[in-house]
Every structure is written in C-alpha cells, then in structure tokens.
Amino acid sequence: MEKKGLLIVISGPSGAGKSTVCKALTKKNKFWISVSATTRAPRKGEVNGVNYYFLTEEDFKDKIKNNNFLEHAEVYGNYYGTPRSQVLKAIEEGKDVILEIDIQGALMVKEAYPEGVFVFILPPSMEELKKRIINRGSETSESFTTRFNSAYREINYVSKYNYVVINDTVDNAVRNIESIIMAEKCRVDRVKDEILNP
Ligand code: ADP
Ligand code: 5GP
C-alpha cells in the first residue's frame, strides 16, 4: 500500500507573509500545492488554474452545494475554497500537500482532517505587520484598516494550531517549516504500521 502524504496547512493573519514563505518553501522542496477556487477578480499577472481557479459566485455556490470543497470561506468579501477531490487524491498518492488558506478555512480543515499539520505564521511584531501590508501596496486605506484590525483578533486562534512560526526572515521561516515537516514524518503514530507490519 502506498504511504499517504502529509497535509500541511499554512495559515495566519493577512500580511504575515504566508504566500511569500510558501513560495520560498515550494521552490526548495517538492510539495504539491493546492490551487484554490475564488470569486475574486484576477490580479495583474494571475493565471486561471495556476494562481486560482477564478469562478463566478454562481459557479462557486454550485460547488458548495455539490460538496466539492474540503473547506470554503468568505474572506474580505470574496469566496475562497479548496477543491476536495484533488487534495485527497494527492495525499492518497503519497504527495505532501500544502494549503495556504485563511484561519476560518484552516479550522474547517482541522475538523475534516485532524491528522493534518496546522502551522500558524506570525509577523515578528504588529508594527512590522503594518509595514508589510502597506509595502505590499495591494490595499486601499479602508481595506488596510479591516485587515489590520482582523489580524489582532486572529492572533487569538494560534492556540488551535499545532505549530507557530515567526516570519522574521523568509529563510528562518522556511527552515522552521521544513523542520516541522521532517519531525512530523518521524512521528511514531504516522510510521508505526509500516514498521510493525512491513
Ligand atoms: P500574506 O500572504 O500572509 O497575506 P504576503 O506573503 O503577501 O502575506 O506578504 C505581505 C508583504 O510582506 C509582502 O509585501 C511581502 O513581500 C512582505 N514580506 C513577507 N515576508 C517577509 C519577511 N520575512 N521580511 C520582510 N518582508 C516580508
Ligand atoms: P488573496 O486574495 O490575497 O490571494 O487571498 C486572501 C486570503 O484568502 C489569504 O489569507 C489567503 O490565505 C486566503 N485563501 C486563499 N485560498 C484560500 C482557500 O482556498 N480557502 C480559504 N479559506 N482561504 C484561502
């Protein structure tokens, strides 16, 4: 029987650096990255099927009805969802799957798939978070305030996760996540069947 892959969920407040860290992590390692569906409009340079599957709200809601998502959430006025069958198939095939999703979605995945590895990314300080959201330049002043205020509330969810990683430098954050994944792969409850019933 093929050994199952790990499901690694990377989550945390907007601006903490989730996408940046995931990009660096997957450049160095062979992971299967889940492509989410969303109702938000593509940003410049984003490609359908690569960055996201861009759907109309109607199509998205049909997929919710048909139970096509492992999790879905409304984030800042748009819907986002993780395709269920593709992710579960990749895990069954032994691939280690990364989901980079918001906190509500991560908690839904934890209910559906508790054996996942849940990693919370934090900025080194709230001052640095503010700078990062501003430097990213993707927000209006209204959406900046919404995201920054949400970040304060969202930090409380850290206790629902298995691991926390401070994204001070991208290299440090990547190294810590690689160590977490390595340790998870050595956990007795994940490998004991293989050892005791070869
Ligand atoms: P998220 O995906 O969590 O919303 P991003 O990956 O978009 O966050 O990062 C937010 C901003 O912070 C981006 O401009 C990114 O370049 C910057 N950033 C991310 N990680 C770091 C870091 N370790 N040091 C400095 N800037 C960072
Ligand atoms: P963005 O619009 O900036 O690409 O993403 C906004 C937020 O949606 C980020 O916090 C990102 O992690 C989250 N997100 C992206 N894909 C998904 C998904 O499939 N499910 C959930 N719940 N959140 C997602």
PDB file of C-alpha atoms and ligand atoms in Angstrom:
ATOM      1  CA  MET A   1       0.000   0.000   0.000  1.00  0.00           C
ATOM      2  CA  GLU A   2       1.287   3.462  -0.884  1.00  0.00           C
ATOM      3  CA  LYS A   3       2.243   5.630   2.100  1.00  0.00           C
ATOM      4  CA  LYS A   4      -0.052   8.641   2.451  1.00  0.00           C
ATOM      5  CA  GLY A   5       1.360  12.146   2.084  1.00  0.00           C
ATOM      6  CA  LEU A   6       1.072  14.860   4.727  1.00  0.00           C
ATOM      7  CA  LEU A   7      -1.469  17.653   4.602  1.00  0.00           C
ATOM      8  CA  ILE A   8       0.285  20.835   5.735  1.00  0.00           C
ATOM      9  CA  VAL A   9      -1.924  23.848   6.358  1.00  0.00           C
ATOM     10  CA  ILE A  10      -0.193  27.235   6.410  1.00  0.00           C
ATOM     11  CA  SER A  11      -2.368  29.962   7.812  1.00  0.00           C
ATOM     12  CA  GLY A  12      -2.275  33.211   9.778  1.00  0.00           C
ATOM     13  CA  PRO A  13      -3.243  36.877   9.534  1.00  0.00           C
ATOM     14  CA  SER A  14      -3.168  38.756   6.233  1.00  0.00           C
ATOM     15  CA  GLY A  15       0.244  40.314   5.642  1.00  0.00           C
ATOM     16  CA  ALA A  16       2.153  37.913   7.921  1.00  0.00           C
ATOM     17  CA  GLY A  17       3.913  36.549   4.840  1.00  0.00           C
ATOM     18  CA  LYS A  18       2.093  33.273   4.113  1.00  0.00           C
ATOM     19  CA  SER A  19       2.323  33.500   0.309  1.00  0.00           C
ATOM     20  CA  THR A  20       5.931  34.694   0.389  1.00  0.00           C
ATOM     21  CA  VAL A  21       7.000  31.895   2.725  1.00  0.00           C
ATOM     22  CA  CYS A  22       5.017  29.237   0.800  1.00  0.00           C
ATOM     23  CA  LYS A  23       6.577  30.353  -2.466  1.00  0.00           C
ATOM     24  CA  ALA A  24      10.087  30.068  -0.991  1.00  0.00           C
ATOM     25  CA  LEU A  25       9.237  26.741   0.648  1.00  0.00           C
ATOM     26  CA  THR A  26       7.968  25.181  -2.562  1.00  0.00           C
ATOM     27  CA  LYS A  27      10.885  26.477  -4.602  1.00  0.00           C
ATOM     28  CA  LYS A  28      13.233  24.413  -2.414  1.00  0.00           C
ATOM     29  CA  ASN A  29      11.053  21.359  -1.779  1.00  0.00           C
ATOM     30  CA  LYS A  30       8.843  19.013  -3.728  1.00  0.00           C
ATOM     31  CA  PHE A  31       5.368  19.693  -2.413  1.00  0.00           C
ATOM     32  CA  TRP A  32       2.000  19.502  -4.098  1.00  0.00           C
ATOM     33  CA  ILE A  33       0.396  22.937  -3.916  1.00  0.00           C
ATOM     34  CA  SER A  34      -3.349  23.054  -3.881  1.00  0.00           C
ATOM     35  CA  VAL A  35      -4.862  25.611  -6.283  1.00  0.00           C
ATOM     36  CA  SER A  36      -7.902  27.217  -4.642  1.00  0.00           C
ATOM     37  CA  ALA A  37     -11.068  28.457  -6.283  1.00  0.00           C
ATOM     38  CA  THR A  38     -12.096  32.058  -5.721  1.00  0.00           C
ATOM     39  CA  THR A  39     -14.733  34.563  -6.770  1.00  0.00           C
ATOM     40  CA  ARG A  40     -12.313  37.485  -6.571  1.00  0.00           C
ATOM     41  CA  ALA A  41     -11.109  39.074  -9.802  1.00  0.00           C
ATOM     42  CA  PRO A  42      -7.658  38.044 -11.031  1.00  0.00           C
ATOM     43  CA  ARG A  43      -4.858  40.477 -10.154  1.00  0.00           C
ATOM     44  CA  LYS A  44      -2.397  41.543 -12.810  1.00  0.00           C
ATOM     45  CA  GLY A  45      -0.316  38.544 -13.902  1.00  0.00           C
ATOM     46  CA  GLU A  46      -2.515  35.925 -12.228  1.00  0.00           C
ATOM     47  CA  VAL A  47      -3.414  32.955 -14.421  1.00  0.00           C
ATOM     48  CA  ASN A  48      -6.564  30.838 -14.177  1.00  0.00           C
ATOM     49  CA  GLY A  49      -5.700  27.324 -12.976  1.00  0.00           C
ATOM     50  CA  VAL A  50      -2.258  28.405 -11.776  1.00  0.00           C
ATOM     51  CA  ASN A  51      -2.823  31.010  -9.059  1.00  0.00           C
ATOM     52  CA  TYR A  52      -6.516  30.274  -8.564  1.00  0.00           C
ATOM     53  CA  TYR A  53      -9.498  28.877 -10.400  1.00  0.00           C
ATOM     54  CA  PHE A  54     -11.452  32.092 -10.937  1.00  0.00           C
ATOM     55  CA  LEU A  55     -15.173  31.337 -10.689  1.00  0.00           C
ATOM     56  CA  THR A  56     -18.408  33.305 -10.766  1.00  0.00           C
ATOM     57  CA  GLU A  57     -20.318  33.434  -7.494  1.00  0.00           C
ATOM     58  CA  GLU A  58     -22.980  31.200  -9.050  1.00  0.00           C
ATOM     59  CA  ASP A  59     -20.472  28.502 -10.026  1.00  0.00           C
ATOM     60  CA  PHE A  60     -18.816  28.750  -6.628  1.00  0.00           C
ATOM     61  CA  LYS A  61     -22.140  28.263  -4.831  1.00  0.00           C
ATOM     62  CA  ASP A  62     -22.945  25.250  -7.041  1.00  0.00           C
ATOM     63  CA  LYS A  63     -19.679  23.697  -5.987  1.00  0.00           C
ATOM     64  CA  ILE A  64     -20.502  24.299  -2.323  1.00  0.00           C
ATOM     65  CA  LYS A  65     -23.873  22.569  -2.867  1.00  0.00           C
ATOM     66  CA  ASN A  66     -22.177  19.631  -4.558  1.00  0.00           C
ATOM     67  CA  ASN A  67     -19.757  19.282  -1.641  1.00  0.00           C
ATOM     68  CA  ASN A  68     -16.788  19.904  -3.944  1.00  0.00           C
ATOM     69  CA  PHE A  69     -14.776  21.824  -1.329  1.00  0.00           C
ATOM     70  CA  LEU A  70     -12.760  20.431   1.554  1.00  0.00           C
ATOM     71  CA  GLU A  71     -13.279  23.862   3.117  1.00  0.00           C
ATOM     72  CA  HIS A  72     -14.502  27.216   1.941  1.00  0.00           C
ATOM     73  CA  ALA A  73     -14.736  30.658   3.491  1.00  0.00           C
ATOM     74  CA  GLU A  74     -15.670  34.212   2.741  1.00  0.00           C
ATOM     75  CA  VAL A  75     -12.558  36.345   3.126  1.00  0.00           C
ATOM     76  CA  TYR A  76     -12.842  40.131   2.829  1.00  0.00           C
ATOM     77  CA  GLY A  77     -15.941  39.932   0.623  1.00  0.00           C
ATOM     78  CA  ASN A  78     -14.830  37.138  -1.731  1.00  0.00           C
ATOM     79  CA  TYR A  79     -15.277  33.390  -1.561  1.00  0.00           C
ATOM     80  CA  TYR A  80     -12.325  31.009  -1.463  1.00  0.00           C
ATOM     81  CA  GLY A  81     -12.353  27.215  -1.414  1.00  0.00           C
ATOM     82  CA  THR A  82     -10.050  24.201  -1.534  1.00  0.00           C
ATOM     83  CA  PRO A  83     -11.012  21.530  -4.080  1.00  0.00           C
ATOM     84  CA  ARG A  84     -11.700  18.368  -2.085  1.00  0.00           C
ATOM     85  CA  SER A  85     -11.081  15.522  -4.548  1.00  0.00           C
ATOM     86  CA  GLN A  86      -7.790  16.818  -5.956  1.00  0.00           C
ATOM     87  CA  VAL A  87      -6.290  17.328  -2.490  1.00  0.00           C
ATOM     88  CA  LEU A  88      -7.407  13.957  -1.117  1.00  0.00           C
ATOM     89  CA  LYS A  89      -6.177  12.175  -4.276  1.00  0.00           C
ATOM     90  CA  ALA A  90      -2.721  13.786  -3.989  1.00  0.00           C
ATOM     91  CA  ILE A  91      -2.456  12.730  -0.324  1.00  0.00           C
ATOM     92  CA  GLU A  92      -3.500   9.159  -1.197  1.00  0.00           C
ATOM     93  CA  GLU A  93      -0.783   9.121  -3.876  1.00  0.00           C
ATOM     94  CA  GLY A  94       1.802   9.907  -1.181  1.00  0.00           C
ATOM     95  CA  LYS A  95       2.288  13.566  -2.063  1.00  0.00           C
ATOM     96  CA  ASP A  96       2.836  16.139   0.666  1.00  0.00           C
ATOM     97  CA  VAL A  97       0.206  18.795   0.104  1.00  0.00           C
ATOM     98  CA  ILE A  98       0.433  22.463   1.123  1.00  0.00           C
ATOM     99  CA  LEU A  99      -2.692  24.538   1.662  1.00  0.00           C
ATOM    100  CA  GLU A 100      -2.195  28.265   2.150  1.00  0.00           C
ATOM    101  CA  ILE A 101      -5.572  29.378   3.445  1.00  0.00           C
ATOM    102  CA  ASP A 102      -7.235  31.757   5.872  1.00  0.00           C
ATOM    103  CA  ILE A 103      -7.935  30.928   9.521  1.00  0.00           C
ATOM    104  CA  GLN A 104     -11.656  30.062   9.157  1.00  0.00           C
ATOM    105  CA  GLY A 105     -10.772  27.620   6.368  1.00  0.00           C
ATOM    106  CA  ALA A 106      -7.927  26.082   8.369  1.00  0.00           C
ATOM    107  CA  LEU A 107     -10.297  25.383  11.259  1.00  0.00           C
ATOM    108  CA  MET A 108     -12.731  23.663   8.856  1.00  0.00           C
ATOM    109  CA  VAL A 109      -9.909  21.503   7.514  1.00  0.00           C
ATOM    110  CA  LYS A 110      -8.945  20.606  11.081  1.00  0.00           C
ATOM    111  CA  GLU A 111     -12.473  19.295  11.688  1.00  0.00           C
ATOM    112  CA  ALA A 112     -12.487  17.316   8.433  1.00  0.00           C
ATOM    113  CA  TYR A 113      -8.867  16.165   8.532  1.00  0.00           C
ATOM    114  CA  PRO A 114      -7.429  16.311  12.072  1.00  0.00           C
ATOM    115  CA  GLU A 115      -4.283  14.386  11.101  1.00  0.00           C
ATOM    116  CA  GLY A 116      -3.158  17.448   9.098  1.00  0.00           C
ATOM    117  CA  VAL A 117      -0.289  19.625  10.309  1.00  0.00           C
ATOM    118  CA  PHE A 118      -1.506  23.111  11.202  1.00  0.00           C
ATOM    119  CA  VAL A 119       1.079  25.910  11.103  1.00  0.00           C
ATOM    120  CA  PHE A 120       0.323  29.485  12.150  1.00  0.00           C
ATOM    121  CA  ILE A 121       2.529  32.185  10.613  1.00  0.00           C
ATOM    122  CA  LEU A 122       3.064  35.333  12.672  1.00  0.00           C
ATOM    123  CA  PRO A 123       4.926  38.546  11.887  1.00  0.00           C
ATOM    124  CA  PRO A 124       7.715  39.493  14.337  1.00  0.00           C
ATOM    125  CA  SER A 125       5.576  42.434  15.598  1.00  0.00           C
ATOM    126  CA  MET A 126       2.344  44.286  14.839  1.00  0.00           C
ATOM    127  CA  GLU A 127       4.415  47.277  13.743  1.00  0.00           C
ATOM    128  CA  GLU A 128       6.174  45.077  11.174  1.00  0.00           C
ATOM    129  CA  LEU A 129       2.811  43.646  10.055  1.00  0.00           C
ATOM    130  CA  LYS A 130       1.550  47.165   9.439  1.00  0.00           C
ATOM    131  CA  LYS A 131       4.653  47.957   7.358  1.00  0.00           C
ATOM    132  CA  ARG A 132       4.312  44.753   5.339  1.00  0.00           C
ATOM    133  CA  ILE A 133       0.661  45.332   4.464  1.00  0.00           C
ATOM    134  CA  ILE A 134       1.435  48.924   3.454  1.00  0.00           C
ATOM    135  CA  ASN A 135       4.556  47.942   1.447  1.00  0.00           C
ATOM    136  CA  ARG A 136       2.666  45.239  -0.397  1.00  0.00           C
ATOM    137  CA  GLY A 137       0.611  48.090  -1.820  1.00  0.00           C
ATOM    138  CA  SER A 138      -2.434  45.913  -2.537  1.00  0.00           C
ATOM    139  CA  GLU A 139      -4.873  47.604  -0.145  1.00  0.00           C
ATOM    140  CA  THR A 140      -6.900  50.791  -0.104  1.00  0.00           C
ATOM    141  CA  SER A 141      -6.761  52.602   3.242  1.00  0.00           C
ATOM    142  CA  GLU A 142     -10.171  51.127   4.114  1.00  0.00           C
ATOM    143  CA  SER A 143      -9.165  47.542   3.361  1.00  0.00           C
ATOM    144  CA  PHE A 144      -5.855  48.103   5.171  1.00  0.00           C
ATOM    145  CA  THR A 145      -7.742  49.027   8.369  1.00  0.00           C
ATOM    146  CA  THR A 146     -10.031  45.986   8.007  1.00  0.00           C
ATOM    147  CA  ARG A 147      -7.101  43.605   7.554  1.00  0.00           C
ATOM    148  CA  PHE A 148      -5.014  45.137  10.316  1.00  0.00           C
ATOM    149  CA  ASN A 149      -7.884  45.059  12.840  1.00  0.00           C
ATOM    150  CA  SER A 150      -8.727  41.470  11.865  1.00  0.00           C
ATOM    151  CA  ALA A 151      -5.108  40.492  12.427  1.00  0.00           C
ATOM    152  CA  TYR A 152      -5.396  41.489  16.110  1.00  0.00           C
ATOM    153  CA  ARG A 153      -8.451  39.251  16.569  1.00  0.00           C
ATOM    154  CA  GLU A 154      -6.995  36.419  14.506  1.00  0.00           C
ATOM    155  CA  ILE A 155      -3.875  36.051  16.636  1.00  0.00           C
ATOM    156  CA  ASN A 156      -6.102  34.515  19.334  1.00  0.00           C
ATOM    157  CA  TYR A 157      -6.611  31.483  17.096  1.00  0.00           C
ATOM    158  CA  VAL A 158      -2.980  30.451  17.459  1.00  0.00           C
ATOM    159  CA  SER A 159      -3.960  28.019  20.233  1.00  0.00           C
ATOM    160  CA  LYS A 160      -5.951  25.906  17.722  1.00  0.00           C
ATOM    161  CA  TYR A 161      -2.778  25.169  15.739  1.00  0.00           C
ATOM    162  CA  ASN A 162      -0.009  22.614  16.214  1.00  0.00           C
ATOM    163  CA  TYR A 163       2.892  24.949  15.438  1.00  0.00           C
ATOM    164  CA  VAL A 164       3.689  28.648  15.289  1.00  0.00           C
ATOM    165  CA  VAL A 165       6.375  30.110  13.031  1.00  0.00           C
ATOM    166  CA  ILE A 166       7.567  33.706  13.353  1.00  0.00           C
ATOM    167  CA  ASN A 167       8.282  35.084   9.895  1.00  0.00           C
ATOM    168  CA  ASP A 168      11.170  37.388  10.830  1.00  0.00           C
ATOM    169  CA  THR A 169      13.188  36.443   7.775  1.00  0.00           C
ATOM    170  CA  VAL A 170      11.831  34.266   5.000  1.00  0.00           C
ATOM    171  CA  ASP A 171      14.835  31.922   5.312  1.00  0.00           C
ATOM    172  CA  ASN A 172      14.209  31.349   9.027  1.00  0.00           C
ATOM    173  CA  ALA A 173      10.506  30.737   8.491  1.00  0.00           C
ATOM    174  CA  VAL A 174      11.190  28.257   5.674  1.00  0.00           C
ATOM    175  CA  ARG A 175      13.811  26.440   7.760  1.00  0.00           C
ATOM    176  CA  ASN A 176      11.379  26.132  10.683  1.00  0.00           C
ATOM    177  CA  ILE A 177       8.596  24.777   8.475  1.00  0.00           C
ATOM    178  CA  GLU A 178      10.978  22.264   6.889  1.00  0.00           C
ATOM    179  CA  SER A 179      11.963  21.096  10.400  1.00  0.00           C
ATOM    180  CA  ILE A 180       8.299  20.774  11.412  1.00  0.00           C
ATOM    181  CA  ILE A 181       7.573  18.645   8.348  1.00  0.00           C
ATOM    182  CA  MET A 182      10.615  16.470   8.969  1.00  0.00           C
ATOM    183  CA  ALA A 183       9.612  15.911  12.607  1.00  0.00           C
ATOM    184  CA  GLU A 184       6.017  15.120  11.605  1.00  0.00           C
ATOM    185  CA  LYS A 185       7.249  12.473   9.175  1.00  0.00           C
ATOM    186  CA  CYS A 186       9.113  10.770  12.062  1.00  0.00           C
ATOM    187  CA  ARG A 187       6.129  10.672  14.414  1.00  0.00           C
ATOM    188  CA  VAL A 188       5.526   7.161  15.716  1.00  0.00           C
ATOM    189  CA  ASP A 189       1.788   7.306  15.058  1.00  0.00           C
ATOM    190  CA  ARG A 190       2.493   8.043  11.396  1.00  0.00           C
ATOM    191  CA  VAL A 191       5.107   5.328  10.833  1.00  0.00           C
ATOM    192  CA  LYS A 192       4.358   2.548  13.310  1.00  0.00           C
ATOM    193  CA  ASP A 193       2.165   0.477  10.925  1.00  0.00           C
ATOM    194  CA  GLU A 194       4.954   0.461   8.384  1.00  0.00           C
ATOM    195  CA  ILE A 195       7.499  -0.679  10.993  1.00  0.00           C
ATOM    196  CA  LEU A 196       5.349  -3.231  12.804  1.00  0.00           C
ATOM    197  CA  ASN A 197       3.569  -4.653   9.710  1.00  0.00           C
ATOM    198  CA  PRO A 198       6.091  -4.302   6.895  1.00  0.00           C
TER     199      PRO A 198
HETATM  200  P1  ADP B   1       0.101  37.046   3.294  1.00  0.00           P
HETATM  201  O1  ADP B   1       0.146  36.001   2.211  1.00  0.00           O
HETATM  202  O2  ADP B   1       0.220  36.440   4.667  1.00  0.00           O
HETATM  203  O3  ADP B   1      -1.043  37.980   3.215  1.00  0.00           O
HETATM  204  P2  ADP B   1       2.409  38.192   1.849  1.00  0.00           P
HETATM  205  O4  ADP B   1       3.217  36.976   1.558  1.00  0.00           O
HETATM  206  O5  ADP B   1       1.629  38.804   0.751  1.00  0.00           O
HETATM  207  O6  ADP B   1       1.430  37.931   3.130  1.00  0.00           O
HETATM  208  O7  ADP B   1       3.409  39.275   2.487  1.00  0.00           O
HETATM  209  C1  ADP B   1       2.999  40.570   2.832  1.00  0.00           C
HETATM  210  C2  ADP B   1       4.135  41.561   2.466  1.00  0.00           C
HETATM  211  O8  ADP B   1       5.231  41.338   3.356  1.00  0.00           O
HETATM  212  C3  ADP B   1       4.674  41.374   1.046  1.00  0.00           C
HETATM  213  O9  ADP B   1       4.967  42.645   0.522  1.00  0.00           O
HETATM  214  C4  ADP B   1       5.951  40.556   1.251  1.00  0.00           C
HETATM  215  O10 ADP B   1       6.914  40.831   0.250  1.00  0.00           O
HETATM  216  C5  ADP B   1       6.431  41.043   2.622  1.00  0.00           C
HETATM  217  N1  ADP B   1       7.150  40.009   3.403  1.00  0.00           N
HETATM  218  C6  ADP B   1       6.791  38.703   3.574  1.00  0.00           C
HETATM  219  N2  ADP B   1       7.672  38.080   4.384  1.00  0.00           N
HETATM  220  C7  ADP B   1       8.609  38.998   4.726  1.00  0.00           C
HETATM  221  C8  ADP B   1       9.792  38.962   5.547  1.00  0.00           C
HETATM  222  N3  ADP B   1      10.197  37.858   6.188  1.00  0.00           N
HETATM  223  N4  ADP B   1      10.505  40.097   5.679  1.00  0.00           N
HETATM  224  C9  ADP B   1      10.102  41.249   5.049  1.00  0.00           C
HETATM  225  N5  ADP B   1       9.007  41.360   4.256  1.00  0.00           N
HETATM  226  C10 ADP B   1       8.261  40.242   4.102  1.00  0.00           C
HETATM  227  P1  5GP B   2      -5.688  36.794  -1.755  1.00  0.00           P
HETATM  228  O1  5GP B   2      -6.989  37.346  -2.287  1.00  0.00           O
HETATM  229  O2  5GP B   2      -4.781  37.883  -1.200  1.00  0.00           O
HETATM  230  O3  5GP B   2      -5.000  35.906  -2.758  1.00  0.00           O
HETATM  231  O4  5GP B   2      -6.053  35.876  -0.518  1.00  0.00           O
HETATM  232  C1  5GP B   2      -6.778  36.396   0.552  1.00  0.00           C
HETATM  233  C2  5GP B   2      -6.836  35.392   1.683  1.00  0.00           C
HETATM  234  O5  5GP B   2      -7.541  34.216   1.258  1.00  0.00           O
HETATM  235  C3  5GP B   2      -5.457  34.912   2.176  1.00  0.00           C
HETATM  236  O6  5GP B   2      -5.496  34.928   3.605  1.00  0.00           O
HETATM  237  C4  5GP B   2      -5.373  33.504   1.661  1.00  0.00           C
HETATM  238  O7  5GP B   2      -4.599  32.677   2.520  1.00  0.00           O
HETATM  239  C5  5GP B   2      -6.838  33.079   1.709  1.00  0.00           C
HETATM  240  N1  5GP B   2      -7.129  31.946   0.840  1.00  0.00           N
HETATM  241  C6  5GP B   2      -6.601  31.647  -0.376  1.00  0.00           C
HETATM  242  N2  5GP B   2      -7.125  30.496  -0.843  1.00  0.00           N
HETATM  243  C7  5GP B   2      -7.982  30.050   0.099  1.00  0.00           C
HETATM  244  C8  5GP B   2      -8.822  28.888   0.214  1.00  0.00           C
HETATM  245  O8  5GP B   2      -8.899  28.015  -0.641  1.00  0.00           O
HETATM  246  N3  5GP B   2      -9.583  28.797   1.341  1.00  0.00           N
HETATM  247  C9  5GP B   2      -9.547  29.725   2.333  1.00  0.00           C
HETATM  248  N4  5GP B   2     -10.312  29.507   3.391  1.00  0.00           N
HETATM  249  N5  5GP B   2      -8.778  30.812   2.256  1.00  0.00           N
HETATM  250  C10 5GP B   2      -7.987  30.969   1.172  1.00  0.00           C
END
